[in-house]
PDB file of C-alpha atoms in Angstrom:
ATOM      1  CA  UNK A   1      -9.484 -35.063  19.811  1.00  0.00           C
ATOM      2  CA  UNK A   2      -6.339 -34.959  17.742  1.00  0.00           C
ATOM      3  CA  UNK A   3      -3.150 -33.715  19.340  1.00  0.00           C
ATOM      4  CA  UNK A   4      -1.006 -31.513  17.147  1.00  0.00           C
ATOM      5  CA  UNK A   5       2.593 -30.732  17.998  1.00  0.00           C
ATOM      6  CA  UNK A   6       4.552 -27.972  16.271  1.00  0.00           C
ATOM      7  CA  UNK A   7       8.356 -27.915  16.210  1.00  0.00           C
ATOM      8  CA  UNK A   8      10.216 -24.857  14.958  1.00  0.00           C
ATOM      9  CA  UNK A   9      13.282 -25.927  12.980  1.00  0.00           C
ATOM     10  CA  UNK A  10      14.779 -22.611  11.874  1.00  0.00           C
ATOM     11  CA  UNK A  11      15.675 -21.122  15.241  1.00  0.00           C
ATOM     12  CA  UNK A  12      12.867 -18.604  15.303  1.00  0.00           C
ATOM     13  CA  UNK A  13      13.770 -15.831  17.717  1.00  0.00           C
ATOM     14  CA  UNK A  14      12.642 -12.303  18.330  1.00  0.00           C
ATOM     15  CA  UNK A  15      16.124 -10.856  17.866  1.00  0.00           C
ATOM     16  CA  UNK A  16      16.920 -12.009  14.313  1.00  0.00           C
ATOM     17  CA  UNK A  17      14.884 -11.604  11.117  1.00  0.00           C
ATOM     18  CA  UNK A  18      14.707 -14.664   8.892  1.00  0.00           C
ATOM     19  CA  UNK A  19      13.374 -14.785   5.364  1.00  0.00           C
ATOM     20  CA  UNK A  20      12.194 -18.402   5.686  1.00  0.00           C
ATOM     21  CA  UNK A  21      11.059 -20.587   8.561  1.00  0.00           C
ATOM     22  CA  UNK A  22      10.637 -24.349   8.478  1.00  0.00           C
ATOM     23  CA  UNK A  23       7.777 -25.791  10.481  1.00  0.00           C
ATOM     24  CA  UNK A  24       7.293 -29.438  11.318  1.00  0.00           C
ATOM     25  CA  UNK A  25       3.807 -30.655  12.150  1.00  0.00           C
ATOM     26  CA  UNK A  26       3.374 -34.067  13.778  1.00  0.00           C
ATOM     27  CA  UNK A  27      -0.065 -35.415  14.541  1.00  0.00           C
ATOM     28  CA  UNK A  28      -0.504 -38.347  16.885  1.00  0.00           C
ATOM     29  CA  UNK A  29      -2.879 -41.213  16.155  1.00  0.00           C
ATOM     30  CA  UNK A  30      -1.633 -42.053  12.655  1.00  0.00           C
ATOM     31  CA  UNK A  31      -3.616 -39.303  10.914  1.00  0.00           C
ATOM     32  CA  UNK A  32      -1.936 -36.830   8.618  1.00  0.00           C
ATOM     33  CA  UNK A  33      -1.911 -33.075   8.997  1.00  0.00           C
ATOM     34  CA  UNK A  34      -1.415 -30.465   6.323  1.00  0.00           C
ATOM     35  CA  UNK A  35      -0.977 -26.725   6.193  1.00  0.00           C
ATOM     36  CA  UNK A  36      -1.999 -24.688   3.173  1.00  0.00           C
ATOM     37  CA  UNK A  37      -0.414 -21.432   4.225  1.00  0.00           C
ATOM     38  CA  UNK A  38       1.355 -19.909   7.204  1.00  0.00           C
ATOM     39  CA  UNK A  39       1.696 -16.152   7.478  1.00  0.00           C
ATOM     40  CA  UNK A  40       4.149 -14.437   9.803  1.00  0.00           C
ATOM     41  CA  UNK A  41       3.888 -10.788  10.614  1.00  0.00           C
ATOM     42  CA  UNK A  42       5.014  -8.394  13.245  1.00  0.00           C
ATOM     43  CA  UNK A  43       2.401  -6.340  14.960  1.00  0.00           C
ATOM     44  CA  UNK A  44       3.907  -2.904  15.189  1.00  0.00           C
ATOM     45  CA  UNK A  45       2.422   0.545  15.474  1.00  0.00           C
ATOM     46  CA  UNK A  46       1.525   2.110  12.132  1.00  0.00           C
ATOM     47  CA  UNK A  47       3.830   4.836  10.962  1.00  0.00           C
ATOM     48  CA  UNK A  48       3.101   7.711   8.623  1.00  0.00           C
ATOM     49  CA  UNK A  49       4.434   7.215   5.114  1.00  0.00           C
ATOM     50  CA  UNK A  50       5.281   9.418   2.147  1.00  0.00           C
ATOM     51  CA  UNK A  51       5.482   7.595  -1.175  1.00  0.00           C
ATOM     52  CA  UNK A  52       6.870   9.465  -4.202  1.00  0.00           C
ATOM     53  CA  UNK A  53       6.646   7.835  -7.617  1.00  0.00           C
ATOM     54  CA  UNK A  54       9.242   7.752 -10.321  1.00  0.00           C
ATOM     55  CA  UNK A  55       8.902  10.583 -12.810  1.00  0.00           C
ATOM     56  CA  UNK A  56       7.149   9.884 -16.114  1.00  0.00           C
ATOM     57  CA  UNK A  57       7.639  12.228 -19.070  1.00  0.00           C
ATOM     58  CA  UNK A  58       4.502  13.379 -20.899  1.00  0.00           C
ATOM     59  CA  UNK A  59       4.663  14.159 -24.626  1.00  0.00           C
ATOM     60  CA  UNK A  60       2.849  17.478 -24.079  1.00  0.00           C
ATOM     61  CA  UNK A  61       2.248  19.667 -21.057  1.00  0.00           C
ATOM     62  CA  UNK A  62      -0.904  18.504 -19.260  1.00  0.00           C
ATOM     63  CA  UNK A  63      -3.671  20.689 -17.834  1.00  0.00           C
ATOM     64  CA  UNK A  64      -5.248  17.948 -15.693  1.00  0.00           C
ATOM     65  CA  UNK A  65      -3.780  14.931 -13.908  1.00  0.00           C
ATOM     66  CA  UNK A  66      -6.139  12.168 -12.821  1.00  0.00           C
ATOM     67  CA  UNK A  67      -5.449   9.513 -10.183  1.00  0.00           C
ATOM     68  CA  UNK A  68      -6.979   6.084  -9.560  1.00  0.00           C
ATOM     69  CA  UNK A  69      -5.948   4.425  -6.308  1.00  0.00           C
ATOM     70  CA  UNK A  70      -6.862   1.053  -4.838  1.00  0.00           C
ATOM     71  CA  UNK A  71      -6.697   1.436  -1.060  1.00  0.00           C
ATOM     72  CA  UNK A  72      -7.028  -1.370   1.480  1.00  0.00           C
ATOM     73  CA  UNK A  73      -7.609   0.246   4.873  1.00  0.00           C
ATOM     74  CA  UNK A  74      -6.655  -1.798   7.919  1.00  0.00           C
ATOM     75  CA  UNK A  75      -7.779   0.907  10.329  1.00  0.00           C
ATOM     76  CA  UNK A  76     -10.737   3.217   9.677  1.00  0.00           C
ATOM     77  CA  UNK A  77      -9.334   5.773   7.230  1.00  0.00           C
ATOM     78  CA  UNK A  78     -10.754   9.194   6.354  1.00  0.00           C
ATOM     79  CA  UNK A  79      -9.680   9.972   2.800  1.00  0.00           C
ATOM     80  CA  UNK A  80      -8.107  13.394   2.229  1.00  0.00           C
ATOM     81  CA  UNK A  81      -7.243  13.439   5.964  1.00  0.00           C
ATOM     82  CA  UNK A  82      -5.527  10.124   6.817  1.00  0.00           C
ATOM     83  CA  UNK A  83      -4.622   9.533   3.162  1.00  0.00           C
ATOM     84  CA  UNK A  84      -3.659  12.353   0.799  1.00  0.00           C
ATOM     85  CA  UNK A  85      -2.511  12.446  -2.815  1.00  0.00           C
ATOM     86  CA  UNK A  86      -0.670  15.182  -4.684  1.00  0.00           C
ATOM     87  CA  UNK A  87       0.616  15.387  -8.254  1.00  0.00           C
ATOM     88  CA  UNK A  88       3.433  17.306  -9.871  1.00  0.00           C
ATOM     89  CA  UNK A  89       4.182  18.095 -13.519  1.00  0.00           C
ATOM     90  CA  UNK A  90       7.540  19.737 -12.803  1.00  0.00           C
ATOM     91  CA  UNK A  91       9.444  16.778 -11.402  1.00  0.00           C
ATOM     92  CA  UNK A  92       8.415  17.361  -7.790  1.00  0.00           C
ATOM     93  CA  UNK A  93       9.364  21.034  -7.498  1.00  0.00           C
ATOM     94  CA  UNK A  94       5.683  21.841  -6.863  1.00  0.00           C
ATOM     95  CA  UNK A  95       2.726  19.628  -5.992  1.00  0.00           C
ATOM     96  CA  UNK A  96      -1.015  20.157  -6.444  1.00  0.00           C
ATOM     97  CA  UNK A  97      -3.497  18.450  -4.129  1.00  0.00           C
ATOM     98  CA  UNK A  98      -5.845  15.803  -5.489  1.00  0.00           C
ATOM     99  CA  UNK A  99      -9.218  15.554  -3.760  1.00  0.00           C
ATOM    100  CA  UNK A 100      -9.895  11.824  -3.591  1.00  0.00           C
ATOM    101  CA  UNK A 101     -13.447  10.475  -3.836  1.00  0.00           C
ATOM    102  CA  UNK A 102     -14.422   6.949  -2.808  1.00  0.00           C
ATOM    103  CA  UNK A 103     -15.938   5.341  -5.916  1.00  0.00           C
ATOM    104  CA  UNK A 104     -16.932   2.151  -4.108  1.00  0.00           C
ATOM    105  CA  UNK A 105     -15.681  -1.372  -3.609  1.00  0.00           C
ATOM    106  CA  UNK A 106     -12.924  -2.568  -5.963  1.00  0.00           C
ATOM    107  CA  UNK A 107     -12.543  -5.996  -4.366  1.00  0.00           C
ATOM    108  CA  UNK A 108     -13.238  -7.435  -0.930  1.00  0.00           C
ATOM    109  CA  UNK A 109     -11.779  -4.995   1.598  1.00  0.00           C
ATOM    110  CA  UNK A 110     -10.421  -2.683  -1.128  1.00  0.00           C
ATOM    111  CA  UNK A 111     -11.811   0.700  -2.150  1.00  0.00           C
ATOM    112  CA  UNK A 112     -11.375   2.447  -5.485  1.00  0.00           C
ATOM    113  CA  UNK A 113     -10.473   6.102  -4.968  1.00  0.00           C
ATOM    114  CA  UNK A 114     -10.459   8.630  -7.787  1.00  0.00           C
ATOM    115  CA  UNK A 115      -9.477  12.266  -8.069  1.00  0.00           C
ATOM    116  CA  UNK A 116      -7.940  14.870 -10.318  1.00  0.00           C
ATOM    117  CA  UNK A 117      -5.934  18.062 -10.077  1.00  0.00           C
ATOM    118  CA  UNK A 118      -5.964  21.141 -12.288  1.00  0.00           C
ATOM    119  CA  UNK A 119      -2.295  21.787 -13.071  1.00  0.00           C
ATOM    120  CA  UNK A 120      -2.716  24.798 -15.411  1.00  0.00           C
ATOM    121  CA  UNK A 121      -0.807  27.004 -12.936  1.00  0.00           C
ATOM    122  CA  UNK A 122       2.313  24.856 -13.493  1.00  0.00           C
ATOM    123  CA  UNK A 123       4.625  24.213 -16.411  1.00  0.00           C
ATOM    124  CA  UNK A 124       6.398  20.990 -17.244  1.00  0.00           C
ATOM    125  CA  UNK A 125       6.052  17.454 -18.517  1.00  0.00           C
ATOM    126  CA  UNK A 126       7.774  15.534 -15.682  1.00  0.00           C
ATOM    127  CA  UNK A 127       4.809  13.908 -13.936  1.00  0.00           C
ATOM    128  CA  UNK A 128       4.892  12.209 -10.542  1.00  0.00           C
ATOM    129  CA  UNK A 129       2.673  11.664  -7.536  1.00  0.00           C
ATOM    130  CA  UNK A 130       3.217  11.979  -3.797  1.00  0.00           C
ATOM    131  CA  UNK A 131       0.997   9.860  -1.548  1.00  0.00           C
ATOM    132  CA  UNK A 132       0.933  10.404   2.206  1.00  0.00           C
ATOM    133  CA  UNK A 133      -0.561   8.269   4.960  1.00  0.00           C
ATOM    134  CA  UNK A 134      -1.162  10.354   8.064  1.00  0.00           C
ATOM    135  CA  UNK A 135      -2.363  10.093  11.669  1.00  0.00           C
ATOM    136  CA  UNK A 136      -0.718   6.655  12.120  1.00  0.00           C
ATOM    137  CA  UNK A 137      -3.576   4.841  10.352  1.00  0.00           C
ATOM    138  CA  UNK A 138      -2.601   1.405   9.063  1.00  0.00           C
ATOM    139  CA  UNK A 139      -3.474   0.944   5.374  1.00  0.00           C
ATOM    140  CA  UNK A 140      -2.239  -0.714   2.205  1.00  0.00           C
ATOM    141  CA  UNK A 141      -1.995   0.845  -1.241  1.00  0.00           C
ATOM    142  CA  UNK A 142      -2.655  -1.915  -3.755  1.00  0.00           C
ATOM    143  CA  UNK A 143      -2.386   0.002  -7.028  1.00  0.00           C
ATOM    144  CA  UNK A 144      -1.983   3.555  -8.323  1.00  0.00           C
ATOM    145  CA  UNK A 145      -2.683   4.779 -11.868  1.00  0.00           C
ATOM    146  CA  UNK A 146      -1.987   8.241 -13.286  1.00  0.00           C
ATOM    147  CA  UNK A 147      -3.536   9.691 -16.438  1.00  0.00           C
ATOM    148  CA  UNK A 148      -3.243  13.205 -17.837  1.00  0.00           C
ATOM    149  CA  UNK A 149      -4.615  15.399 -20.555  1.00  0.00           C
TER     150      UNK A 149
END
C-alpha cells in the first residue's frame, strides 16, 4: 500500500478565511502522486434567500412574463413551496406570483422549471424577478431567463 502524506502550507485554520490554499502531497516509495481538483467548502445550515434581479426596460408594456429557471436542488425541494418566483413590471412596486412547473432534467442533477404570470392588472415596463428559497432547503440556481409579450 502506498503511504500518502499531506502538508498544509497556507496556515489553514478555522478562524480565518483564505482565498487560496497550497497543498503539498508527498508519496513514499518513489511513486508520484497527482491531484486533479481539490474542493473546499463549509458545511453550514441552509438559509432562506431572496434574490431580486436588476430591472430591464421593455419597449412596450407586457401582458405576460415568462420564466425559465435551472434549479439544482441539494435537499429535496418542493417547487412553489420551498422555491418561489415572482415577477414585476413596475420596478418592484408590485409582484405577481409565477407558478413553476418542472419540465424535466436539464442536465445531471439540474431541473428545468418554467412558469408565467399574467401581468395585465399592472402597468409599467420596468421588469424584474424576485426568487425566494424557503424552509431552509439547500439549493442552487444555475440560470434564470425572463421573456415577455
